[in-house]
CSV table of C-alpha atoms and ligand atoms in Angstrom, one decimal:
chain,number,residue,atom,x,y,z
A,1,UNK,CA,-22.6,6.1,-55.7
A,2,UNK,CA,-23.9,2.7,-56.5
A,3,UNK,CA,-21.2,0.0,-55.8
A,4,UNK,CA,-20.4,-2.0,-58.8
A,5,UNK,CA,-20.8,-5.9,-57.8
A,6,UNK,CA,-19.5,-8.2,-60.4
A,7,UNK,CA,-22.0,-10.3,-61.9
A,8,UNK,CA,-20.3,-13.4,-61.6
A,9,UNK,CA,-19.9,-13.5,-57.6
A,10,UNK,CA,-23.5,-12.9,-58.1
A,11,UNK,CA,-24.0,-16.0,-59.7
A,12,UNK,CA,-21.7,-18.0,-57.3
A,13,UNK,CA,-23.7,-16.8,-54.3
A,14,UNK,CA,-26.7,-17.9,-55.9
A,15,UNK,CA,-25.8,-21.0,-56.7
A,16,UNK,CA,-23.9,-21.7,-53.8
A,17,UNK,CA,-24.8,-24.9,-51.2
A,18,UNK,CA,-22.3,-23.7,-48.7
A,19,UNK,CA,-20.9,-20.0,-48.0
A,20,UNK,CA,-18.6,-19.3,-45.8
A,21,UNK,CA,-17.4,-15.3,-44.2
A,22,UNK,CA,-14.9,-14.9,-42.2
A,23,UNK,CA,-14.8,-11.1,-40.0
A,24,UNK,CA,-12.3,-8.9,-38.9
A,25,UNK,CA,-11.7,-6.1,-36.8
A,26,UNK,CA,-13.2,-3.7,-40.1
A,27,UNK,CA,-16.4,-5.5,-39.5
A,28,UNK,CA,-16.9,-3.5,-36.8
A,29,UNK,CA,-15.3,-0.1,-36.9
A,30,UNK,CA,-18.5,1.5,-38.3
A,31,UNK,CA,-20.0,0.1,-34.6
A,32,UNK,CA,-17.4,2.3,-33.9
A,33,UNK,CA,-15.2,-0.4,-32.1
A,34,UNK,CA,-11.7,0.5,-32.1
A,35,UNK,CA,-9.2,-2.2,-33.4
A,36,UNK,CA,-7.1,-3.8,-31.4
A,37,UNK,CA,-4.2,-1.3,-32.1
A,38,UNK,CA,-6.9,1.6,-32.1
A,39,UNK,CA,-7.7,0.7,-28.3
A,40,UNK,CA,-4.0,1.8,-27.3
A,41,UNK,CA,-5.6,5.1,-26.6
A,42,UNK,CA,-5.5,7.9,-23.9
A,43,UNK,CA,-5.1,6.2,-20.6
A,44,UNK,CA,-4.1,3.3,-22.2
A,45,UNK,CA,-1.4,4.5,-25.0
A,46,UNK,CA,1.9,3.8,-22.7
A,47,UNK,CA,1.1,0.2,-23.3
A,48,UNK,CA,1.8,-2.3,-26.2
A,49,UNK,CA,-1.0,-4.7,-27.0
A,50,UNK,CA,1.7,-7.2,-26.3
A,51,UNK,CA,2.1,-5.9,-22.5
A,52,UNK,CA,-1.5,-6.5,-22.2
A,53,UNK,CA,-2.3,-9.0,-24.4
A,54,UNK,CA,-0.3,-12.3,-23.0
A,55,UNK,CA,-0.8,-15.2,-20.1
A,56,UNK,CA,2.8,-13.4,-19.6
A,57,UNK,CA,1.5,-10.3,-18.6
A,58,UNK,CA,-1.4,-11.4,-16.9
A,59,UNK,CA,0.9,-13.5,-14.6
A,60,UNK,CA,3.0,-10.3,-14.0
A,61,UNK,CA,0.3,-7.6,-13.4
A,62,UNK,CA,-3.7,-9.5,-13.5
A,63,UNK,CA,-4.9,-6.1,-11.9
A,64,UNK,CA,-3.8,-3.8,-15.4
A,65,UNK,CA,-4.9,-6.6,-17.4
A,66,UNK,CA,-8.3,-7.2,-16.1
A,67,UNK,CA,-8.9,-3.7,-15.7
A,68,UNK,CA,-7.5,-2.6,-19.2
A,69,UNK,CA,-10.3,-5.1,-20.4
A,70,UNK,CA,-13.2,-3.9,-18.2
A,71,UNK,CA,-12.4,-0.8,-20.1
A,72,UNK,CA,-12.8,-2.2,-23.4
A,73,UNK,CA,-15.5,-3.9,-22.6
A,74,UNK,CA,-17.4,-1.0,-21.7
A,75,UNK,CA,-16.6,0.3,-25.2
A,76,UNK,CA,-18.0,-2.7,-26.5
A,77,UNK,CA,-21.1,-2.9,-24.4
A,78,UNK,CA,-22.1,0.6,-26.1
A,79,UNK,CA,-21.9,-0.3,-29.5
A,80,UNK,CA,-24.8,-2.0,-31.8
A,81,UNK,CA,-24.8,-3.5,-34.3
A,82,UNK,CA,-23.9,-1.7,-38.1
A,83,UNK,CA,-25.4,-2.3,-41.5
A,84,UNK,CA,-22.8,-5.0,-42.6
A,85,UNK,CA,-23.4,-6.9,-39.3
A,86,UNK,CA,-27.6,-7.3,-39.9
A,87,UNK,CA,-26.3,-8.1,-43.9
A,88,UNK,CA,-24.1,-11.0,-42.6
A,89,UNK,CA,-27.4,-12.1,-40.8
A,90,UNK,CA,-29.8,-11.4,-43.2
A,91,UNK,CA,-27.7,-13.0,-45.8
A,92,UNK,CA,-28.2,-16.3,-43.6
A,93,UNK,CA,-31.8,-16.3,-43.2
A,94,UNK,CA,-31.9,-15.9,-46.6
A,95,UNK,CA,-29.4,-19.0,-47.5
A,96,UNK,CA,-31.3,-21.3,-45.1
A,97,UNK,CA,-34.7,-20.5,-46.5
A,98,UNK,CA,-33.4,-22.2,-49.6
A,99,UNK,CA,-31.5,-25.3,-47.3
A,100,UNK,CA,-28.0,-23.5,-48.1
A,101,UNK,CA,-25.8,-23.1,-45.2
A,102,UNK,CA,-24.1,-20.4,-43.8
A,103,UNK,CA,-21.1,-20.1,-41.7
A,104,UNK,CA,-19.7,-17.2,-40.2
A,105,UNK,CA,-15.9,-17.8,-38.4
A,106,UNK,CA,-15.1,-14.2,-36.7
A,107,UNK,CA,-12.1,-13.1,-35.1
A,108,UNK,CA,-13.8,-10.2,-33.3
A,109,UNK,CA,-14.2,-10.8,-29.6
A,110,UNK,CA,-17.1,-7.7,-29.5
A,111,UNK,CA,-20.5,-10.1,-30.1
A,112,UNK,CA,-21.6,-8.1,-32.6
A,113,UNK,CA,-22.8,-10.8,-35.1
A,114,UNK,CA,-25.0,-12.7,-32.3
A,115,UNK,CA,-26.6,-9.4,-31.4
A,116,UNK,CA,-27.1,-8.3,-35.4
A,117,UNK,CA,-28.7,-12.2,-35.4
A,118,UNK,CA,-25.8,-14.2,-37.0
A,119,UNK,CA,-26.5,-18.2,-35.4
A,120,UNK,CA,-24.5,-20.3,-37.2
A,121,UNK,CA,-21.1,-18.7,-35.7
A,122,UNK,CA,-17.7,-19.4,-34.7
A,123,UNK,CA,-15.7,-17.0,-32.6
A,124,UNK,CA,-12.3,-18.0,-32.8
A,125,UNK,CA,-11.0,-15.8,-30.7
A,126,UNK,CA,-13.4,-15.9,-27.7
A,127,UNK,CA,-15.9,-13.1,-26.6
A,128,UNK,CA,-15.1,-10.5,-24.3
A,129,UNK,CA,-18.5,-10.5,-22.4
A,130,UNK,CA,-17.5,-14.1,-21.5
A,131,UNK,CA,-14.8,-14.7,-18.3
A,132,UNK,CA,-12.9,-17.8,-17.0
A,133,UNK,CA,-10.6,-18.8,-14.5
A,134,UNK,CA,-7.0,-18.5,-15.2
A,135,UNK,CA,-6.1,-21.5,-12.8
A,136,UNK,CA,-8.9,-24.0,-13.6
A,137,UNK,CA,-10.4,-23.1,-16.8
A,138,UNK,CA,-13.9,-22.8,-16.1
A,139,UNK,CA,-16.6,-19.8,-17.2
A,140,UNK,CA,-17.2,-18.2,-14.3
A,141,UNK,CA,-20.6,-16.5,-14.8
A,142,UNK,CA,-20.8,-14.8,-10.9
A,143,UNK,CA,-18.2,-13.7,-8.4
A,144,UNK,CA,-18.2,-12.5,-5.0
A,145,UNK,CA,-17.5,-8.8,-5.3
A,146,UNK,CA,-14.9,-8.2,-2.5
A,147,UNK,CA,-12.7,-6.0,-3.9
A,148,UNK,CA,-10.1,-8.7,-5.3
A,149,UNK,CA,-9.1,-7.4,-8.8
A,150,UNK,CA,-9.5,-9.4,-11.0
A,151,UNK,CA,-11.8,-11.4,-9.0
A,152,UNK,CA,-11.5,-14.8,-7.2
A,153,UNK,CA,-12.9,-18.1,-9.6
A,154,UNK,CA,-16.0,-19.5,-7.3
A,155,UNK,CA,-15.2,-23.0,-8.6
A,156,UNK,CA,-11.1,-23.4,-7.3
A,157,UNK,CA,-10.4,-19.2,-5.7
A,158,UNK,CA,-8.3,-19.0,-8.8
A,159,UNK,CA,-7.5,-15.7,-10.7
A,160,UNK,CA,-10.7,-15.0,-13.1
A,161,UNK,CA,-9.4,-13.7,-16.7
A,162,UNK,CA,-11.1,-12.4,-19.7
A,163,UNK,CA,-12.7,-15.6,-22.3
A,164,UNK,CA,-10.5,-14.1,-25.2
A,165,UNK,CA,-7.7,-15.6,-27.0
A,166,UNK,CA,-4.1,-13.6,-26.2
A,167,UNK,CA,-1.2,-13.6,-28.0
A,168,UNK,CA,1.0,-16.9,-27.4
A,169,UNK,CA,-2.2,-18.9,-26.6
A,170,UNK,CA,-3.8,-21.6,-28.9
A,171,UNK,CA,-7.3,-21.4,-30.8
A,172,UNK,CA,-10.2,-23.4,-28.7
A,173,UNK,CA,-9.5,-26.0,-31.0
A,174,UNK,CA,-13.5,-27.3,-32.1
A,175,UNK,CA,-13.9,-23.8,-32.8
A,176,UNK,CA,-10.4,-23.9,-35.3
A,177,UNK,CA,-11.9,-27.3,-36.8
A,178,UNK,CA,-15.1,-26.4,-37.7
A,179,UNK,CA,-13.9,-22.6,-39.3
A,180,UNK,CA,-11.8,-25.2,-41.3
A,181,UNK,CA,-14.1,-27.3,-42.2
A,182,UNK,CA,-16.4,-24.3,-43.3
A,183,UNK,CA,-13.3,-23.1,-45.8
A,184,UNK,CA,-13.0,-26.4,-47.2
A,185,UNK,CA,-16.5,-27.3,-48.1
A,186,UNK,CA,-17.7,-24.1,-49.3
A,187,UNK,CA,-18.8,-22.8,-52.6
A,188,UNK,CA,-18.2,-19.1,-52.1
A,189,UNK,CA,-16.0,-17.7,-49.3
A,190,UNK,CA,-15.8,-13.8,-48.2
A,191,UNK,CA,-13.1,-12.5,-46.6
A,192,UNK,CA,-14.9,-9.2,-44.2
A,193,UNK,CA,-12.3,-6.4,-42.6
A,194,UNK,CA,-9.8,-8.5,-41.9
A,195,UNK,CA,-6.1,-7.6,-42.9
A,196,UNK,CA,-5.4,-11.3,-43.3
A,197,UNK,CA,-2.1,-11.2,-41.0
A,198,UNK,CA,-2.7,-12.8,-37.6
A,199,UNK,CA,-2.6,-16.7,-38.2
A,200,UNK,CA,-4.3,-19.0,-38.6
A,201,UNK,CA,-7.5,-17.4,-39.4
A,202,UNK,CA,-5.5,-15.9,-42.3
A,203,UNK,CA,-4.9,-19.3,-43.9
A,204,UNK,CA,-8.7,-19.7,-44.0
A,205,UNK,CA,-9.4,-17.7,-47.3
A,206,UNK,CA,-6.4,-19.8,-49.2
A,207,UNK,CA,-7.4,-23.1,-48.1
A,208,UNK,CA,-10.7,-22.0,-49.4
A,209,UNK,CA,-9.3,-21.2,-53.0
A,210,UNK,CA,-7.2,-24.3,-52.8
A,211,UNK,CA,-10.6,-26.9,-52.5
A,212,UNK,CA,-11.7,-24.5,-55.4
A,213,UNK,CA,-14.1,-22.1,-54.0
A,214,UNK,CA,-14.8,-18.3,-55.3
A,215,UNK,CA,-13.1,-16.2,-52.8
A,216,UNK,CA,-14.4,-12.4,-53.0
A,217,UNK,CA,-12.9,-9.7,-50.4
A,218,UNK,CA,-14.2,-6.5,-48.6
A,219,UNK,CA,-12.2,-4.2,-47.4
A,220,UNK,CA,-11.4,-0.3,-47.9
A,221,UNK,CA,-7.5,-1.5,-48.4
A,222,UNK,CA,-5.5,-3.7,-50.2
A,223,UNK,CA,-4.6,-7.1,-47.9
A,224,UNK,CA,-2.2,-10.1,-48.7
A,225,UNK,CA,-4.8,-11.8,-50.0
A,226,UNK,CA,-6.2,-9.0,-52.7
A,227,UNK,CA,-3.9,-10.4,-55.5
A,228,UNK,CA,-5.0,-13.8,-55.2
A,229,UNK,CA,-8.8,-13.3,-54.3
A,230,UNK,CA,-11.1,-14.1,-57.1
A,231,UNK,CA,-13.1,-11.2,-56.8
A,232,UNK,CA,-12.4,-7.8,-54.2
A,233,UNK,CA,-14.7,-5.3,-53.3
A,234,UNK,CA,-13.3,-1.8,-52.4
A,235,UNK,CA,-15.4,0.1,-50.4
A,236,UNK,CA,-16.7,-0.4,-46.0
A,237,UNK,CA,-18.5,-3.5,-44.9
A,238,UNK,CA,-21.9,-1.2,-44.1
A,239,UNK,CA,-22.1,-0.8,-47.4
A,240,UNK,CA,-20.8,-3.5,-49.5
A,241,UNK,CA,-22.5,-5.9,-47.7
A,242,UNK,CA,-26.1,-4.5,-47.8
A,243,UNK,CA,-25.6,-3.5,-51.0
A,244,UNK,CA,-24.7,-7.5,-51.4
A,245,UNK,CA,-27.4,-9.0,-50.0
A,246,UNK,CA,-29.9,-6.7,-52.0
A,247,UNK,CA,-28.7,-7.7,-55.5
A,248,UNK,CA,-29.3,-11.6,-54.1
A,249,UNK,CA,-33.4,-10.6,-54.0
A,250,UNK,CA,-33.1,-9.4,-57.3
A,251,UNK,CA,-33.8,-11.6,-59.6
B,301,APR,N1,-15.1,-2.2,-43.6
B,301,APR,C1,-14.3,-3.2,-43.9
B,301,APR,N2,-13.0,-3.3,-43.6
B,301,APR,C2,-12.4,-2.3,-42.9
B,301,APR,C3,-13.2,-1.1,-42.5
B,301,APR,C4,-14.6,-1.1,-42.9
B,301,APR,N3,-15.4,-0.1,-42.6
B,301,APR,N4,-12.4,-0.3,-41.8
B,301,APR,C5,-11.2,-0.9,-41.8
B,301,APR,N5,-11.2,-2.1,-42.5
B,301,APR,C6,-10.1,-3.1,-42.6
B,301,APR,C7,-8.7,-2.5,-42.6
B,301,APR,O1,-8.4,-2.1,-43.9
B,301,APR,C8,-7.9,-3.7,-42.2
B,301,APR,O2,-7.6,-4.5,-43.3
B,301,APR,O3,-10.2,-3.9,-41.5
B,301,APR,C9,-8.9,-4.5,-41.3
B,301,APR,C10,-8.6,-4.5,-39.9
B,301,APR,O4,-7.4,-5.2,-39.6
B,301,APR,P1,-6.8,-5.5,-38.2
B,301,APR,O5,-7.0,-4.3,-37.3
B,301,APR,O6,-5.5,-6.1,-38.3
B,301,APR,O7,-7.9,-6.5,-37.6
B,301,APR,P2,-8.0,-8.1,-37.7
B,301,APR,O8,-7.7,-8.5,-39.1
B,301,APR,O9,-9.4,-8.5,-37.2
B,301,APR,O10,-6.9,-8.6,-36.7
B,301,APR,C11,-6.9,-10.0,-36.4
B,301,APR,O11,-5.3,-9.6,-34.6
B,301,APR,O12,-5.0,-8.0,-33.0
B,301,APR,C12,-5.3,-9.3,-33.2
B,301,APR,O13,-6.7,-10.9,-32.1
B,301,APR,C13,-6.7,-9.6,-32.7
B,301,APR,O14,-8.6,-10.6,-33.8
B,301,APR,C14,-7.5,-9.7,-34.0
B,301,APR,C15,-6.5,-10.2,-35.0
């Protein structure tokens, strides 16, 4: 069944200097990805993502955190990239080859958009592929394998943690500046598979409508933001999203 695409956001996108997206967990659950909640499977479905997800648990029990992420991040490593993913990247050649700009502010911590392409990209929640110290702070690329789990930091023998944001930590604050500074200067805004509850990133899509931008939505479900959105697009991102993109070549 065709998806119907309102005319107008049409329009908007074509005219549009500055587009912003921001992703969610939906982005990539046709990578099949499971969200953060999803994870809490098998093995792992005694714990809450709280107990795992904190500077407070990782203080407690580093060895179940690190290894609870060397698990997901084996999930992650297997999946590729979905339709709605190459769209998103796609969608930015296309905007640059007219000198239109294209930002996309993710709060998936999977890669997926750099691998489908995506450049201009914020990841406000860090990367899982990516580790740092716990003590010092810094990436930590290489580690001596000696059986320490997690592993000793090269740079200070600290504890070496996962390069993701946790519950109860901060944003890496460029990154929160510039996914502001996307919202506020854009011309069209869309709001990808998130449900729009984990803060701030969920303030991103109103202070978008606020400077006066068209805000359109994909997502299967309703969110907090469906009522306000100027435009919302029922249906999965690996389909809206190409189907998108292709009614922007035609003229
Ligand atoms: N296409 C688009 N959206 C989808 C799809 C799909 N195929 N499948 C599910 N969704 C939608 C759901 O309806 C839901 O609104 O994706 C959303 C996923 O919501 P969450 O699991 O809450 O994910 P997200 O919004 O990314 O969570 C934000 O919270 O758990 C923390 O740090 C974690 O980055 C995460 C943050």
């Amino acid at each position: 069944m065709p998806i119907g695409l309102p005319a107008e956001l049409l329009v908007a996108l074509r005219r549009a200097r500055r587009v912003a997206a921001l992703t969610g967990a939906g982005v990539s659950a046709e990578s099949g990805v499971p969200t953060f909640r999803d994870a809490q499977t098998g093995l792992w479905s005694q714990y809450r993502p709280e107990a795992l997800a904190t500077p407070q648990a990782f203080q407690r029990d580093p060895k179940l955190v690190w290894e609870w992420y060397a698990w997901r991040r084996e999930l992650v490593g297997r999946a590729r990239p979905n339709p709605g993913h190459l769209a998103l990247a796609e969608f930015e050649r296309r905007l640059a080859q007219r000198g239109a700009v294209f930002t996309l502010i993710t709060q998936n911590v999977d890669g997926l958009h750099a691998q489908a392409g995506s450049q201009n990209l914020i990841e406000l929640h860090g990367n899982l592929q990516r580790t740092k110290c716990f003590d010092c702070g810094r990436p930590a690329e290489t580690w001596a394998e000696d059986g320490s789990v997690p592993p000793r930091c090269p740079a200070c023998g600290g504890r070496l943690r996962p390069d993701v944001v946790w519950f109860n930590e901060a944003l890496p604050p460029e990154a929160l500046t510039a996914a502001f500074e996307a919202a506020q200067a854009c011309d069209v805004f869309l709001s990808v598979g998130t449900s729009g509850l984990v803060e701030p990133a969920a303030s991103l899509p109103f202070e978008a409508l606020r400077r006066g931008a068209v805000v359109a939505e994909v997502n299967p479900h309703e969110t907090p933001l469906s009522a306000h959105a100027t435009f919302v697009l029922v249906g999965p991102a690996g389909e809206v999203l190409p189907a998108l993109v292709q009614a922007l070549s035609r003229q």
